[in-house]
Amino acid sequence: MPGISTLAAVVTNISQNGLWLLLEEEELLVSFEQFPWFRKATIDQVSHVERPTKDHLYWPELDIDLSVESIRKPAAFPLMSHGGRV
């Protein structure tokens, strides 16, 4: 039986440009330009984020899965970070 996850991801701010996530000691910007799926989401939907593993984030109400690395380096994940556009 798996244990309870103690990894936390906290949305600390939401602005017109994106949302800020606190992951332990690191704060990352999830830009709406790079991650457009969050732009129309409600505050409750965006704030409900889970971190099942150290490099995996999941927003269950939006059915969005992201790797932490894709937020750190969105240019390395062009199809993901541009909503599927090539």
PDB file of C-alpha atoms in Angstrom:
ATOM      1  CA  MET A   1       0.000   0.000   0.000  1.00  0.00           C
ATOM      2  CA  PRO A   2       1.509   3.361  -0.962  1.00  0.00           C
ATOM      3  CA  GLY A   3       2.136   5.928   1.732  1.00  0.00           C
ATOM      4  CA  ILE A   4       0.687   9.404   1.927  1.00  0.00           C
ATOM      5  CA  SER A   5       2.432  11.922  -0.304  1.00  0.00           C
ATOM      6  CA  THR A   6       4.112  14.751   1.576  1.00  0.00           C
ATOM      7  CA  LEU A   7       5.103  16.639  -1.567  1.00  0.00           C
ATOM      8  CA  ALA A   8       3.304  19.951  -1.724  1.00  0.00           C
ATOM      9  CA  ALA A   9       2.492  22.317  -4.544  1.00  0.00           C
ATOM     10  CA  VAL A  10       0.857  25.590  -3.556  1.00  0.00           C
ATOM     11  CA  VAL A  11      -0.511  28.279  -5.854  1.00  0.00           C
ATOM     12  CA  THR A  12       0.734  31.496  -4.248  1.00  0.00           C
ATOM     13  CA  ASN A  13      -0.527  34.057  -6.760  1.00  0.00           C
ATOM     14  CA  ILE A  14      -2.670  34.353  -9.878  1.00  0.00           C
ATOM     15  CA  SER A  15      -2.354  37.383 -12.157  1.00  0.00           C
ATOM     16  CA  GLN A  16      -3.298  38.301 -15.706  1.00  0.00           C
ATOM     17  CA  ASN A  17       0.031  36.806 -16.821  1.00  0.00           C
ATOM     18  CA  GLY A  18      -0.115  33.433 -15.116  1.00  0.00           C
ATOM     19  CA  LEU A  19       0.030  31.633 -11.814  1.00  0.00           C
ATOM     20  CA  TRP A  20       2.861  31.191  -9.341  1.00  0.00           C
ATOM     21  CA  LEU A  21       3.539  27.773  -7.839  1.00  0.00           C
ATOM     22  CA  LEU A  22       5.589  27.137  -4.720  1.00  0.00           C
ATOM     23  CA  LEU A  23       7.320  23.751  -4.786  1.00  0.00           C
ATOM     24  CA  GLU A  24       9.286  23.343  -1.569  1.00  0.00           C
ATOM     25  CA  GLU A  25      11.875  26.170  -1.814  1.00  0.00           C
ATOM     26  CA  GLU A  26      11.310  26.927  -5.510  1.00  0.00           C
ATOM     27  CA  GLU A  27       8.690  29.286  -6.934  1.00  0.00           C
ATOM     28  CA  LEU A  28       7.795  28.913 -10.614  1.00  0.00           C
ATOM     29  CA  LEU A  29       5.678  30.993 -12.988  1.00  0.00           C
ATOM     30  CA  VAL A  30       3.170  29.044 -15.054  1.00  0.00           C
ATOM     31  CA  SER A  31       2.695  31.612 -17.812  1.00  0.00           C
ATOM     32  CA  PHE A  32      -0.692  31.740 -19.546  1.00  0.00           C
ATOM     33  CA  GLU A  33       1.198  32.416 -22.779  1.00  0.00           C
ATOM     34  CA  GLN A  34       3.115  29.150 -22.429  1.00  0.00           C
ATOM     35  CA  PHE A  35       0.305  27.173 -20.741  1.00  0.00           C
ATOM     36  CA  PRO A  36      -2.964  28.587 -22.157  1.00  0.00           C
ATOM     37  CA  TRP A  37      -5.179  25.871 -20.623  1.00  0.00           C
ATOM     38  CA  PHE A  38      -5.148  27.712 -17.296  1.00  0.00           C
ATOM     39  CA  ARG A  39      -6.270  31.107 -18.661  1.00  0.00           C
ATOM     40  CA  LYS A  40     -10.034  30.467 -18.426  1.00  0.00           C
ATOM     41  CA  ALA A  41      -9.912  28.263 -15.323  1.00  0.00           C
ATOM     42  CA  THR A  42     -11.451  29.380 -12.046  1.00  0.00           C
ATOM     43  CA  ILE A  43      -9.342  30.171  -9.007  1.00  0.00           C
ATOM     44  CA  ASP A  44     -10.653  27.020  -7.315  1.00  0.00           C
ATOM     45  CA  GLN A  45      -9.716  24.853 -10.306  1.00  0.00           C
ATOM     46  CA  VAL A  46      -6.207  26.303 -10.532  1.00  0.00           C
ATOM     47  CA  SER A  47      -5.659  26.160  -6.768  1.00  0.00           C
ATOM     48  CA  HIS A  48      -6.513  22.458  -6.577  1.00  0.00           C
ATOM     49  CA  VAL A  49      -3.136  21.080  -7.636  1.00  0.00           C
ATOM     50  CA  GLU A  50      -1.671  17.748  -6.596  1.00  0.00           C
ATOM     51  CA  ARG A  51       1.956  16.655  -6.679  1.00  0.00           C
ATOM     52  CA  PRO A  52       1.987  12.858  -6.834  1.00  0.00           C
ATOM     53  CA  THR A  53       5.752  12.752  -7.447  1.00  0.00           C
ATOM     54  CA  LYS A  54       8.609  15.233  -7.223  1.00  0.00           C
ATOM     55  CA  ASP A  55       8.439  16.036 -10.965  1.00  0.00           C
ATOM     56  CA  HIS A  56       4.715  15.602 -11.630  1.00  0.00           C
ATOM     57  CA  LEU A  57       1.877  18.076 -11.101  1.00  0.00           C
ATOM     58  CA  TYR A  58      -1.799  17.302 -11.646  1.00  0.00           C
ATOM     59  CA  TRP A  59      -4.871  19.553 -11.662  1.00  0.00           C
ATOM     60  CA  PRO A  60      -7.735  17.029 -11.320  1.00  0.00           C
ATOM     61  CA  GLU A  61     -10.566  19.483 -11.990  1.00  0.00           C
ATOM     62  CA  LEU A  62      -8.906  20.535 -15.260  1.00  0.00           C
ATOM     63  CA  ASP A  63      -7.415  17.117 -16.128  1.00  0.00           C
ATOM     64  CA  ILE A  64      -4.015  18.744 -16.719  1.00  0.00           C
ATOM     65  CA  ASP A  65      -0.774  16.848 -16.098  1.00  0.00           C
ATOM     66  CA  LEU A  66       2.548  18.688 -16.282  1.00  0.00           C
ATOM     67  CA  SER A  67       6.087  17.791 -15.457  1.00  0.00           C
ATOM     68  CA  VAL A  68       7.867  20.331 -13.270  1.00  0.00           C
ATOM     69  CA  GLU A  69      10.638  20.417 -15.870  1.00  0.00           C
ATOM     70  CA  SER A  70       8.163  21.603 -18.534  1.00  0.00           C
ATOM     71  CA  ILE A  71       7.437  24.647 -16.359  1.00  0.00           C
ATOM     72  CA  ARG A  72      11.107  25.310 -15.673  1.00  0.00           C
ATOM     73  CA  LYS A  73      12.073  24.999 -19.358  1.00  0.00           C
ATOM     74  CA  PRO A  74       8.956  25.356 -21.550  1.00  0.00           C
ATOM     75  CA  ALA A  75      11.045  25.790 -24.723  1.00  0.00           C
ATOM     76  CA  ALA A  76      12.225  22.194 -24.312  1.00  0.00           C
ATOM     77  CA  PHE A  77       8.579  21.043 -24.541  1.00  0.00           C
ATOM     78  CA  PRO A  78       7.241  23.086 -27.512  1.00  0.00           C
ATOM     79  CA  LEU A  79       4.185  20.992 -28.330  1.00  0.00           C
ATOM     80  CA  MET A  80       3.106  20.912 -24.707  1.00  0.00           C
ATOM     81  CA  SER A  81       3.809  24.518 -23.865  1.00  0.00           C
ATOM     82  CA  HIS A  82       1.969  25.929 -26.876  1.00  0.00           C
ATOM     83  CA  GLY A  83      -1.288  24.081 -26.463  1.00  0.00           C
ATOM     84  CA  GLY A  84      -0.488  21.531 -29.154  1.00  0.00           C
ATOM     85  CA  ARG A  85       0.284  24.091 -31.868  1.00  0.00           C
ATOM     86  CA  VAL A  86       3.347  23.439 -33.999  1.00  0.00           C
TER      87      VAL A  86
END
